[in-house]
Structure formats: C-alpha cells, structure tokens
Coordinates of C-alpha atoms and ligand atoms in Angstrom, one line a residue:
M276 CA -208.1 29.8 20.3
A277 CA -209.4 26.5 21.7
A278 CA -213.0 27.8 21.5
T279 CA -212.4 28.8 17.8
L280 CA -211.0 25.4 17.0
G281 CA -213.9 23.7 18.9
L282 CA -216.4 25.8 17.0
G283 CA -214.7 25.0 13.7
Y284 CA -214.8 21.3 14.5
L285 CA -218.5 21.4 15.5
S286 CA -219.6 23.1 12.3
Y287 CA -217.6 20.7 10.2
R288 CA -219.2 17.8 12.0
S289 CA -222.7 19.1 11.5
A290 CA -221.9 19.6 7.8
V291 CA -220.7 16.0 7.5
Q292 CA -223.8 14.8 9.5
L293 CA -226.1 16.7 7.2
A294 CA -224.5 15.1 4.2
R295 CA -224.7 11.7 5.8
V296 CA -228.4 12.2 6.7
S297 CA -229.4 13.2 3.1
E298 CA -227.3 10.3 1.7
A299 CA -229.0 7.9 4.2
S300 CA -232.5 9.1 3.2
V301 CA -231.6 8.6 -0.5
G302 CA -230.3 5.1 0.5
R303 CA -233.5 4.3 2.4
S304 CA -235.8 5.2 -0.5
N305 CA -233.5 3.2 -2.8
R306 CA -233.8 0.2 -0.5
A307 CA -237.6 0.5 -0.4
L308 CA -237.7 0.5 -4.2
G309 CA -235.4 -2.6 -4.4
L310 CA -237.5 -4.7 -1.9
K311 CA -240.7 -3.8 -3.8
L312 CA -239.1 -4.9 -7.0
I313 CA -237.9 -8.2 -5.6
D314 CA -241.4 -8.8 -4.2
R315 CA -243.1 -8.1 -7.6
I316 CA -240.8 -10.4 -9.5
E317 CA -241.3 -13.3 -7.1
K318 CA -245.1 -12.7 -7.3
V319 CA -245.0 -12.8 -11.1
I320 CA -243.1 -16.1 -11.1
I321 CA -245.2 -17.7 -8.3
D322 CA -248.5 -16.5 -9.9
G323 CA -247.4 -18.0 -13.2
D324 CA -246.6 -21.3 -11.6
R325 CA -250.0 -21.4 -9.9
T326 CA -251.8 -20.8 -13.2
F327 CA -250.0 -23.7 -14.7
F328 CA -250.6 -25.9 -11.7
Q329 CA -254.3 -25.2 -12.0
L330 CA -254.2 -26.6 -15.5
V331 CA -252.9 -30.0 -14.3
N332 CA -255.4 -32.8 -14.4
L333 CA -254.1 -36.2 -13.7
D334 CA -257.3 -38.2 -13.9
D335 CA -256.7 -39.0 -17.6
P336 CA -253.0 -39.5 -18.5
R337 CA -253.6 -39.3 -22.2
E338 CA -255.4 -36.0 -22.0
F339 CA -252.7 -34.7 -19.7
R340 CA -249.9 -35.4 -22.1
E341 CA -251.8 -34.0 -25.0
L342 CA -252.7 -30.7 -23.2
W343 CA -249.2 -30.3 -21.8
R344 CA -247.5 -30.9 -25.1
R345 CA -249.4 -27.9 -26.3
I346 CA -248.8 -25.8 -23.3
V347 CA -245.1 -26.4 -23.3
K348 CA -245.0 -25.7 -27.0
V349 CA -246.8 -22.3 -26.8
S350 CA -245.8 -21.0 -23.4
P351 CA -242.3 -19.5 -23.2
A352 CA -242.4 -19.5 -19.4
V353 CA -242.2 -23.3 -19.1
E354 CA -239.4 -25.4 -20.3
S355 CA -240.8 -28.8 -19.3
V356 CA -243.3 -30.4 -16.9
I357 CA -242.6 -33.6 -15.0
V358 CA -245.1 -35.8 -13.0
L359 CA -243.7 -38.0 -10.3
S360 CA -245.3 -40.8 -8.5
E361 CA -245.3 -40.8 -4.7
D362 CA -242.3 -43.1 -4.8
R363 CA -240.6 -40.6 -7.1
R364 CA -240.7 -42.4 -10.4
V365 CA -241.0 -40.3 -13.4
L366 CA -244.5 -40.9 -14.8
H367 CA -244.6 -38.1 -17.4
L368 CA -242.0 -35.8 -18.8
V369 CA -243.1 -33.3 -21.4
A370 CA -240.5 -30.9 -22.8
K371 CA -239.8 -28.8 -25.9
L372 CA -236.4 -30.5 -26.4
S373 CA -234.7 -32.5 -29.1
R374 CA -234.4 -36.2 -28.4
S375 CA -230.8 -36.0 -27.2
A376 CA -231.4 -32.9 -25.1
L377 CA -234.3 -34.6 -23.6
R378 CA -232.2 -37.6 -22.7
Y379 CA -229.6 -35.3 -21.1
F380 CA -232.2 -33.4 -19.1
R381 CA -233.9 -36.7 -17.9
K382 CA -230.5 -37.9 -16.7
I383 CA -229.7 -34.7 -14.8
F384 CA -233.2 -34.5 -13.4
V385 CA -233.3 -38.0 -12.0
E386 CA -229.7 -38.1 -10.8
R387 CA -229.1 -34.6 -9.6
I388 CA -232.1 -32.5 -9.3
L389 CA -234.6 -35.0 -7.8
P390 CA -232.5 -35.8 -4.8
D391 CA -232.3 -32.1 -4.0
M392 CA -236.0 -31.5 -3.9
A393 CA -237.6 -31.6 -0.4
L394 CA -240.5 -33.8 -1.5
D395 CA -240.9 -35.6 1.8
K396 CA -241.9 -32.6 3.9
L397 CA -244.2 -31.2 1.2
A398 CA -247.8 -30.9 2.4
P399 CA -250.6 -31.5 -0.2
N400 CA -251.1 -28.5 -2.6
K401 CA -248.1 -26.8 -1.1
H402 CA -245.7 -25.1 -3.5
K403 CA -241.9 -25.1 -3.3
H404 CA -238.9 -24.0 -5.4
L405 CA -235.5 -25.4 -6.1
H406 CA -233.0 -22.9 -7.6
K407 CA -229.5 -24.3 -8.3
K408 CA -226.8 -24.7 -10.8
Y409 CA -226.1 -28.1 -12.3
E410 CA -223.3 -28.7 -14.9
G411 CA -222.8 -25.0 -15.3
A412 CA -226.5 -24.1 -15.9
Y413 CA -229.1 -22.7 -13.6
Y414 CA -232.4 -24.4 -13.1
L415 CA -235.5 -23.2 -11.3
M416 CA -237.9 -26.0 -10.4
S417 CA -241.3 -25.2 -9.1
Y418 CA -243.1 -28.2 -7.6
I419 CA -246.3 -29.1 -5.8
R420 CA -247.9 -32.2 -4.2
R421 CA -251.3 -33.2 -5.7
R422 CA -253.8 -35.9 -5.0
S423 CA -255.7 -37.7 -7.7
A424 CA -257.8 -40.8 -7.6
G425 CA -256.6 -41.6 -4.0
R426 CA -252.9 -41.3 -4.9
D427 CA -250.3 -38.6 -4.3
Y428 CA -248.3 -37.1 -7.2
F429 CA -245.7 -34.5 -7.5
V430 CA -245.9 -32.0 -10.4
V431 CA -242.7 -30.3 -11.3
L432 CA -242.4 -27.3 -13.6
N433 CA -239.0 -26.5 -15.1
V434 CA -239.2 -22.7 -15.4
N435 CA -237.6 -21.3 -18.5
L436 CA -234.9 -19.0 -16.9
P437 CA -233.7 -17.4 -20.2
Y438 CA -237.3 -16.2 -20.5
V439 CA -237.3 -14.9 -17.0
L440 CA -234.1 -13.0 -17.7
R441 CA -235.1 -11.7 -21.1
E442 CA -238.8 -11.0 -20.6
I443 CA -239.8 -10.8 -16.9
F444 CA -236.8 -8.9 -15.7
R445 CA -236.8 -6.5 -18.6
E446 CA -240.5 -5.8 -18.2
E447 CA -240.2 -5.3 -14.4
F448 CA -237.0 -3.3 -14.5
R449 CA -238.0 -1.1 -17.4
E450 CA -239.4 1.9 -15.4
L451 CA -236.8 1.9 -12.8
E452 CA -234.0 1.6 -15.3
E453 CA -234.7 5.1 -16.5
T454 CA -233.1 6.5 -13.4
N455 CA -231.1 3.5 -12.0
S456 CA -228.6 0.9 -13.0
I457 CA -229.8 -2.6 -12.3
A458 CA -227.9 -5.9 -12.2
V459 CA -228.6 -9.4 -11.2
T460 CA -225.6 -11.4 -10.1
D461 CA -224.9 -14.9 -9.2
E462 CA -224.0 -15.3 -5.6
D463 CA -221.6 -18.2 -5.9
E464 CA -219.4 -17.1 -8.8
E465 CA -220.0 -13.4 -8.8
R466 CA -221.2 -13.8 -12.4
V467 CA -223.5 -11.0 -13.8
L468 CA -226.6 -12.6 -15.3
Y469 CA -228.4 -9.4 -16.1
G470 CA -227.2 -5.8 -16.7
R471 CA -223.7 -4.5 -16.1
P472 CA -221.7 -5.1 -12.9
L473 CA -222.1 -2.4 -10.2
D474 CA -219.2 -1.4 -7.9
P475 CA -220.4 -2.0 -4.3
S476 CA -217.6 0.0 -2.9
E477 CA -218.7 3.1 -4.7
S478 CA -221.4 4.4 -2.3
S479 CA -223.7 3.6 0.5
L480 CA -226.5 4.3 -1.9
L481 CA -226.2 0.9 -3.6
F482 CA -229.0 -1.5 -2.8
E483 CA -228.3 -5.3 -2.8
D484 CA -230.4 -8.2 -1.7
R485 CA -231.4 -11.7 -2.8
F486 CA -234.7 -13.1 -4.0
P487 CA -235.9 -14.9 -0.9
T488 CA -238.2 -17.7 -2.3
T489 CA -237.7 -18.4 -6.0
L490 CA -234.5 -17.3 -7.5
Y491 CA -232.6 -17.5 -4.2
K492 CA -229.2 -18.1 -5.7
W493 CA -229.3 -14.7 -7.4
R494 CA -229.0 -11.2 -6.0
L495 CA -230.5 -8.0 -7.2
Q496 CA -228.4 -4.8 -7.2
I497 CA -229.8 -1.3 -7.8
A498 CA -227.8 2.0 -7.8
P499 CA -229.0 5.5 -8.8
R500 CA -227.7 6.3 -12.2
Q501 CA -226.1 9.5 -10.9
I502 CA -224.4 7.5 -8.1
R503 CA -221.0 8.6 -9.3
S504 CA -221.9 12.3 -9.6
L505 CA -223.8 12.0 -6.2
S506 CA -220.9 10.7 -4.4
R507 CA -218.6 13.1 -6.2
E508 CA -220.9 15.9 -5.2
A509 CA -220.9 14.7 -1.6
R510 CA -217.1 14.5 -1.6
A511 CA -216.8 18.0 -3.1
R512 CA -219.3 19.3 -0.6
R513 CA -217.4 17.8 2.3
L514 CA -214.1 19.2 0.9
S515 CA -215.6 22.7 0.5
D516 CA -216.9 22.5 4.0
V517 CA -213.5 21.6 5.3
V518 CA -211.8 24.4 3.3
L519 CA -214.4 27.0 4.4
V520 CA -214.2 25.9 8.1
G521 CA -210.4 25.8 7.8
M522 CA -210.3 29.3 6.3
A523 CA -212.6 30.7 9.0
V524 CA -210.5 29.1 11.8
G525 CA -207.4 30.5 10.0
V526 CA -208.7 34.0 9.8
I527 CA -209.8 33.9 13.4
C528 CA -206.4 32.5 14.5
V529 CA -204.6 35.2 12.5
G530 CA -206.8 37.9 14.1
L531 CA -206.2 36.5 17.6
L532 CA -202.5 36.4 16.8
V533 CA -202.4 40.0 15.6
L534 CA -204.3 41.0 18.7
F535 CA -202.0 39.1 20.9
V536 CA -198.9 40.7 19.3
A537 CA -200.4 44.1 19.5
M538 CA -201.3 43.6 23.2
R539 CA -197.7 42.4 23.9
K540 CA -196.3 45.4 22.1
E541 CA -198.6 47.7 24.0
R542 CA -197.7 46.1 27.3
R543 CA -194.0 46.3 26.5
A544 CA -194.4 50.0 25.5
N545 CA -196.1 50.7 28.8
E546 CA -193.4 48.9 30.7
L547 CA -190.8 50.9 28.8
K548 CA -192.6 54.1 29.5
S549 CA -192.8 53.5 33.3
E550 CA -189.2 52.4 33.3
F551 CA -188.3 55.6 31.4
I552 CA -190.2 57.8 33.9
S553 CA -188.5 56.2 36.8
N554 CA -185.1 56.4 35.1
V555 CA -185.6 60.1 34.2
S556 CA -186.8 61.0 37.7
H557 CA -183.7 59.2 39.2
E558 CA -181.4 61.0 36.7
L559 CA -182.8 64.3 37.7
K560 CA -182.8 63.6 41.4
T561 CA -179.0 62.8 41.5
P562 CA -177.8 66.3 40.4
L563 CA -180.7 67.9 42.4
S564 CA -179.7 66.3 45.6
L565 CA -176.0 67.3 45.1
I566 CA -177.1 70.9 44.4
R567 CA -179.2 70.8 47.5
M568 CA -176.5 69.3 49.7
F569 CA -173.8 71.7 48.6
G570 CA -176.1 74.7 48.7
E571 CA -177.1 73.8 52.3
L572 CA -173.3 73.4 53.2
L573 CA -172.6 76.9 51.8
A574 CA -175.7 78.4 53.5
S575 CA -174.7 76.9 56.9
G576 CA -171.3 78.5 56.6
R577 CA -169.5 75.2 57.3
A578 CA -167.1 75.8 54.4
R579 CA -164.8 78.2 56.1
D580 CA -162.0 78.8 53.6
P581 CA -162.8 80.5 50.3
A582 CA -161.2 77.7 48.3
T583 CA -163.8 75.1 49.7
S584 CA -166.6 77.6 49.1
K585 CA -165.4 78.0 45.6
E586 CA -165.3 74.3 45.1
Y587 CA -168.8 73.9 46.4
A588 CA -170.1 76.7 44.1
E589 CA -168.4 75.0 41.2
I590 CA -170.1 71.7 42.0
I591 CA -173.5 73.5 42.2
A592 CA -172.9 75.2 38.9
R593 CA -171.8 72.0 37.2
E594 CA -174.6 69.9 38.5
S595 CA -177.1 72.7 37.6
E596 CA -175.7 72.6 34.0
R597 CA -176.0 68.8 34.0
L598 CA -179.6 69.1 35.3
T599 CA -180.4 71.6 32.6
G600 CA -178.8 69.3 30.0
Q601 CA -180.9 66.4 31.1
I602 CA -184.2 68.3 31.2
D603 CA -183.3 69.6 27.7
N604 CA -182.7 66.1 26.6
V605 CA -186.2 65.0 27.6
L606 CA -187.8 68.1 26.2
D607 CA -185.9 67.9 22.9
F608 CA -186.6 64.2 22.7
A609 CA -190.4 65.0 22.8
R610 CA -189.9 67.9 20.4
I611 CA -187.7 66.0 17.9
E612 CA -189.9 62.9 17.9
R613 CA -192.7 65.1 16.5
G614 CA -190.8 65.4 13.2
K615 CA -188.8 67.6 10.8
D616 CA -190.7 70.8 11.6
A617 CA -189.1 70.8 15.0
F618 CA -185.7 71.7 13.5
E619 CA -184.4 75.1 12.6
M620 CA -181.9 74.6 9.8
A621 CA -179.3 77.3 9.2
Q622 CA -175.8 77.5 7.8
A623 CA -173.5 76.6 10.7
D624 CA -170.0 75.4 11.3
L625 CA -169.8 71.9 12.9
R626 CA -166.4 72.7 14.5
V627 CA -168.2 75.2 16.8
V628 CA -170.5 72.4 17.9
V629 CA -167.5 70.1 18.5
E630 CA -165.7 72.7 20.6
K631 CA -168.8 73.5 22.7
V632 CA -169.3 69.8 23.5
A633 CA -165.6 69.3 24.3
D634 CA -165.7 72.2 26.8
L635 CA -168.8 70.8 28.5
C636 CA -167.4 67.2 28.8
R637 CA -163.6 67.7 29.4
Y638 CA -164.0 68.1 33.1
R639 CA -166.1 64.9 33.5
T640 CA -163.7 63.0 31.3
D641 CA -160.7 64.0 33.4
Q642 CA -162.7 63.1 36.5
A643 CA -163.2 59.6 35.0
G644 CA -159.5 59.2 34.6
A645 CA -159.5 59.4 30.8
R646 CA -158.5 61.9 28.1
L647 CA -160.7 63.6 25.5
T648 CA -158.9 64.2 22.3
I649 CA -160.4 66.3 19.4
R650 CA -159.3 66.2 15.8
M651 CA -160.9 68.7 13.4
P652 CA -160.0 70.2 10.0
E653 CA -158.5 73.6 9.8
E654 CA -161.3 74.7 7.4
P655 CA -164.8 75.5 8.5
A656 CA -167.2 72.5 8.2
I657 CA -170.2 74.4 7.0
G658 CA -173.6 72.9 6.2
P659 CA -177.3 73.5 6.9
F660 CA -177.6 72.3 10.5
D661 CA -179.8 72.8 13.5
E662 CA -176.9 73.8 15.8
S663 CA -178.6 73.0 19.1
A664 CA -179.8 69.7 17.8
M665 CA -176.3 68.8 16.6
T666 CA -174.9 69.8 19.9
L667 CA -177.4 67.5 21.6
L668 CA -176.4 64.7 19.2
L669 CA -172.7 65.0 19.9
L670 CA -173.2 65.5 23.7
N671 CA -175.2 62.3 23.9
L672 CA -172.5 60.3 22.1
V673 CA -169.7 61.7 24.2
E674 CA -171.6 61.4 27.5
N675 CA -172.3 57.8 26.5
A676 CA -168.6 57.2 25.9
I677 CA -167.9 58.7 29.4
K678 CA -170.7 56.6 31.0
Y679 CA -170.1 53.3 29.3
G680 CA -166.8 53.4 27.4
V681 CA -164.3 55.0 29.7
V682 CA -161.3 53.0 31.1
T683 CA -158.7 54.4 33.4
G684 CA -155.9 55.9 31.2
G685 CA -158.1 55.4 28.1
E686 CA -159.1 57.9 25.5
I687 CA -162.2 59.2 24.0
R688 CA -161.6 60.4 20.5
V689 CA -163.9 62.9 18.8
T690 CA -163.1 63.4 15.1
L691 CA -164.7 65.6 12.5
S692 CA -163.7 65.0 8.9
R693 CA -165.1 65.4 5.4
Q694 CA -165.5 62.2 3.3
T695 CA -167.1 61.4 0.0
D696 CA -170.7 61.1 1.4
G697 CA -170.5 64.2 3.6
L698 CA -169.3 65.3 7.0
V699 CA -168.5 62.6 9.5
L700 CA -168.6 63.0 13.2
R701 CA -166.9 60.1 14.9
V702 CA -166.9 59.3 18.7
A703 CA -164.7 56.4 19.6
D704 CA -163.8 54.8 23.0
D705 CA -161.7 51.9 24.4
G706 CA -164.5 50.6 26.6
P707 CA -166.1 47.2 26.9
G708 CA -168.0 47.6 23.7
I709 CA -171.5 46.4 22.8
A710 CA -172.6 42.8 22.1
D711 CA -173.5 41.9 18.5
D712 CA -177.2 41.2 19.1
E713 CA -177.6 44.7 20.7
L714 CA -176.0 46.8 18.0
E715 CA -179.4 47.4 16.3
R716 CA -181.5 47.6 19.4
I717 CA -179.6 50.4 21.2
F718 CA -181.1 52.9 18.8
E719 CA -184.7 52.0 19.8
R720 CA -186.3 54.5 22.2
F721 CA -186.2 53.6 25.8
Y722 CA -183.9 50.6 25.1
R723 CA -181.0 50.2 27.6
G724 CA -178.2 47.7 27.1
R725 CA -177.9 44.6 29.3
A726 CA -174.6 45.8 30.8
A727 CA -176.0 49.3 31.4
R728 CA -179.1 47.9 33.2
K729 CA -176.8 45.8 35.5
G730 CA -174.2 48.6 36.1
E731 CA -174.4 51.7 38.2
Q732 CA -174.8 54.1 35.3
R733 CA -178.3 55.6 35.2
G734 CA -180.0 56.4 31.9
S735 CA -183.3 56.8 30.3
G736 CA -182.7 54.9 27.0
I737 CA -183.5 57.9 24.8
G738 CA -180.0 59.2 24.0
L739 CA -179.2 57.1 20.9
S740 CA -182.8 57.2 19.7
L741 CA -182.4 61.0 19.7
V742 CA -179.0 60.8 17.9
K743 CA -180.7 58.7 15.2
H744 CA -183.6 61.2 14.9
V745 CA -181.4 64.2 14.6
A746 CA -179.0 62.5 12.0
E747 CA -182.0 61.4 9.9
A748 CA -183.7 64.8 10.1
H749 CA -180.4 66.1 8.5
G750 CA -180.7 63.5 5.8
G751 CA -177.9 61.5 7.3
R752 CA -177.4 58.3 9.4
V753 CA -175.7 56.9 12.4
T754 CA -173.8 53.6 12.5
V755 CA -171.9 51.8 15.2
R756 CA -169.0 49.4 15.0
S757 CA -168.3 47.4 18.1
G758 CA -167.9 44.0 19.8
L759 CA -167.5 42.9 23.3
G760 CA -164.1 44.1 24.7
Q761 CA -163.3 46.1 21.5
G762 CA -164.5 49.6 22.4
A763 CA -167.2 51.4 20.4
V764 CA -167.1 53.6 17.3
F765 CA -170.2 55.7 16.5
D766 CA -170.2 57.5 13.1
V767 CA -172.7 60.2 12.2
V768 CA -172.6 61.0 8.5
I769 CA -174.4 64.3 7.5
P770 CA -174.6 65.1 3.8
A771 CA -173.1 68.6 3.2
P772 CA -172.2 70.3 -0.1
D773 CA -168.5 70.0 -1.0
G774 CA -166.3 72.7 0.3
P775 CA -163.3 73.1 2.5
A776 CA -163.4 70.9 5.5
Ligands
ADP1149 P1 -179.0 55.3 28.1 O1 -177.5 55.8 28.0 O2 -179.9 56.3 28.8 O3 -179.1 53.9 28.6 P2 -178.9 55.5 25.2 O4 -179.9 55.4 24.2 O5 -178.0 56.7 25.2 O6 -179.5 55.2 26.6 O7 -177.9 54.2 25.0 C1 -178.6 52.9 24.8 C2 -177.6 51.8 25.3 O8 -176.5 51.7 24.4 C3 -177.0 52.1 26.7 O9 -177.9 51.6 27.6 C4 -175.7 51.2 26.6 O10 -176.0 49.9 26.9 C5 -175.3 51.3 25.1 N1 -174.2 52.2 24.8 C6 -174.3 53.4 24.3 N2 -173.1 54.0 24.1 C7 -172.2 53.0 24.5 C8 -170.8 53.0 24.5 N3 -170.0 54.0 24.1 N4 -170.2 51.8 24.9 C9 -170.9 50.7 25.3 N5 -172.3 50.8 25.3 C10 -172.9 51.9 24.9

C-alpha cells in the first residue's frame, strides 16, 4: 500500500515537474525576446540622439539657430534643443512651442530639470540621459558636453516622448504584438503608458523589465497572447494528472483490499476447517473410547452379574448408535452441501420422524435430568419430504437442546403443527439461550457459540448449518427466537399442501 502511494506521488511529481520545465522554457524564450526588444528601442533612441548631436555646430551662433529652428520644425523626434554655457546659463533654446508654452518650459527647465542633470561629471563628447516626471509630465533629456573655440558647452535635446510612444514603440512592437500582449508602465504610479495593463499574477510566463539607460522610469511587460489559455491548459493538465494518478492509486488500493479480505477469509476458512477436524475427531473418539472400555470390561469377565453385563452391553449399543449418528451427520453434511440432488423426496408423514427422534433422544434427556415432551396433531402431517434428512434435522435440534439448553427439572418441547404457511416443527428449551449478536451466526457452517466453545460440550459447528440446508432444500426456512437467560425456540417451517394435520 505504501509502495503504491509512493509510486503515485512520484509519477504526480514528475508530471508537475514536466509541466514546470516546459513552462520555464517558454518563460526563458519570452525573456530573451523582451531583453532584445529593450535593447533595440534604446539603440533607436540613442542612435537618433547621436545623429542630432552630429548636426550641432556652435562656431556660428546665428547659423546654429537657423539650422535648429528648421530641424526642430521638421523632425518629430525632437521637441526642443538647448545649449548651455559651462556655467549652465541658457545660451540657446529652440523649440516648436507657442510663446506661453515656451515660457513655461524654460521655467521648468531652469528651475527643475537643470539641477537634476549630472553635468559636472560629464566627460567631453559623453552622452547621458535624464528621464523624470515634472508637473505630471514625463521628460527625456539627452545631453552631451561639447567643446568649441576653446570653450565647453552642453547641448541638451528634449526628446519628443509622445512621438516615442506613438511611432518608435508601435514600430518596434509591431511584429511581436501579433503573438504577444505588450504594455509599458510607469514605475512610480503604475500608470500604463502604452498598451493595456497585464496581470503579473497570472503566470510565470510574464516578462517584465525596465529600460536601463534611456527611459529608465518605465517598464516593459510582455506576455504571450495565449497566456490565459496556456495557464488554463497547464492547470487542466495538472488536474487530469492528479485525477489519473488518484484513480490508479484507488484501483490498486481496492485491489489490495479485495486481496486482503480474500486472504483473511481463506485463512479463517482454513482455521475453521482444522478446528472442525479436531472437533469431529474428538466427538468420534468419546463414544469410541466408551465402547472400547465397556467392551474390554465385558471381555475380561469382570462384570459378574447378568444385570451389570446387560448395562454394559446397553452402553455399548447406545454409544455405537451415537457414533453412527455422528458419522452420518458428517457424511450427510458433505452430501447435503452438494445441493438439491442429494435429497430423495417422497410423500411421508412428519409425525413418524418426530416419534423416531423422540425415541432416540428420550434416554439422554432423562439422563440429563430433564423431560422431553411431544405435541403432535392426531392427523397425519403428510408432505413431500426426504425422511432421513428431516430426521437428521430434528435430531440436530433436539440434541442441541440437550447439549446447550437443558436445566435440571427443565423441559424440552417438540411440537408439530400446521400453520398458514405450512408445517411447523418447533424445538423449545428453558436453557441459557443465545446472545443477540450470535443469532445469525450460529447457522454458519463450522461456527460454534462463545458459550459452547468455553463449555464442556463438544461439537463440530455443522449441526445448524445442516438444519438450514435441509429446511431450504424443502423450500422452507429455520428461525430462532432467543435471548440470554430466556431459553431458545427453533422453528422450522416446511411448505406442505393443505390437508389434515
Ligand atoms: P455445535 O453444536 O457442533 O457447536 P451447531 O451448528 O449445532 O454446532 O450449533 C451452533 C451453536 O449454536 C452452538 O455452538 C451453540 O453455541 C448454539 N446453540 C445451538 N442450539 C442451542 C440451544 N438450544 N441453546 C443455546 N445455544 C445453542
């Protein structure tokens, strides 16, 4: 059982691991795609900035302003360009803005953006970015230190972010968006700047990372379009694995249980058989040893007077009869257990059977200090019976009453009567009775009652099983009414056509 459960657990674990491995490999390739995309977008922005920086010539301020007015006007990628002196004064500011918007931008630039730029540490021709939100709007500043006519300047490009979102992202994402959902979110406010929000809790297949150099306040998220169906599939697969493994374990456990029960039954049957053999041998031995003892006494001539000899001979005759009865019981049991064919049904009178059994048992009842009373109808109780089987049936019931139900001065009542459902043979005693929980079991073959096993009375546990077989073979039944200390009443009902009884 433990091995089966272990096996079940192992195969479930390997199924789960397999699902995890395939999920992880999808996740890995997704991640590689995401990193490549981030790289490409950064390169597009940086390359664009470099191209613009190359166009900057600070030797002639007039020419500079003229050229950049045009550049800013036609190029959607640049919002404005600012040139700062080494001491951070604004020398030029060219922008495609209205007068008031320009004033607003200049104010924000000088007061807020400029102090955030790391100009001090910037080496000549080195290129840096500032990505930040000011007054609710994001800015991307791309700046460089340049030298012209022996002086240092800083050139700052204000990158047009709506253009980046609208054009660069759309262009770069186009191919991947056929199979994936893409979103760009704002790290601080969790605001979605591009695409639709993706649910990070949904699956391990979601890729999420930030742009390292340029748009570093934003994060890129990519999830396979079928992310929902993939995780649903994975869940369903896991569930079906669990169900299958559970079923297999269940079937094996049921099989083992059946095997276990069958083995127990077999063992119990074997135990009962050996008990039966020892009980039968003992039962046969008792009358045999009496016969032998009294036979030897007679042979040795120790019984001098004829009365004693007669008594010994009677004992021998009685015990021989008992022995024959017991051997018959065992043989009949084997014969009757084979089925209906073993019976020879013929019209017979049950009263004859009752009388025969009463004759056989009266002496033993007297010996036990009790009385055997018989009540029978005057009219014949005719029916199709196997006479010897019915004799065996009644003999077993009366012998049981003598063995287990006799009390000194008590009575064993054998009654034959006709009732609505047929002929009823009743054997009743005033003995200690039978416990409730044993009333069913006493009819099982080889079963002996608790009190019987403890007491001196020997038996083989086949008597009542035989009674049941015989009654049922005649289309009838046997029932018992009893309780501890209340005596026992056994009723055998045999269907018989109506007639005088
Ligand atoms: P056996 O007599 O060989 O033990 P039976 O099948 O004839 O086997 O009886 C089964 C059990 O039923 C007996 O062991 C005994 O415990 C119980 N039994 C049968 N008849 C009586 C009775 N009249 N009173 C009390 N117990 C009885």
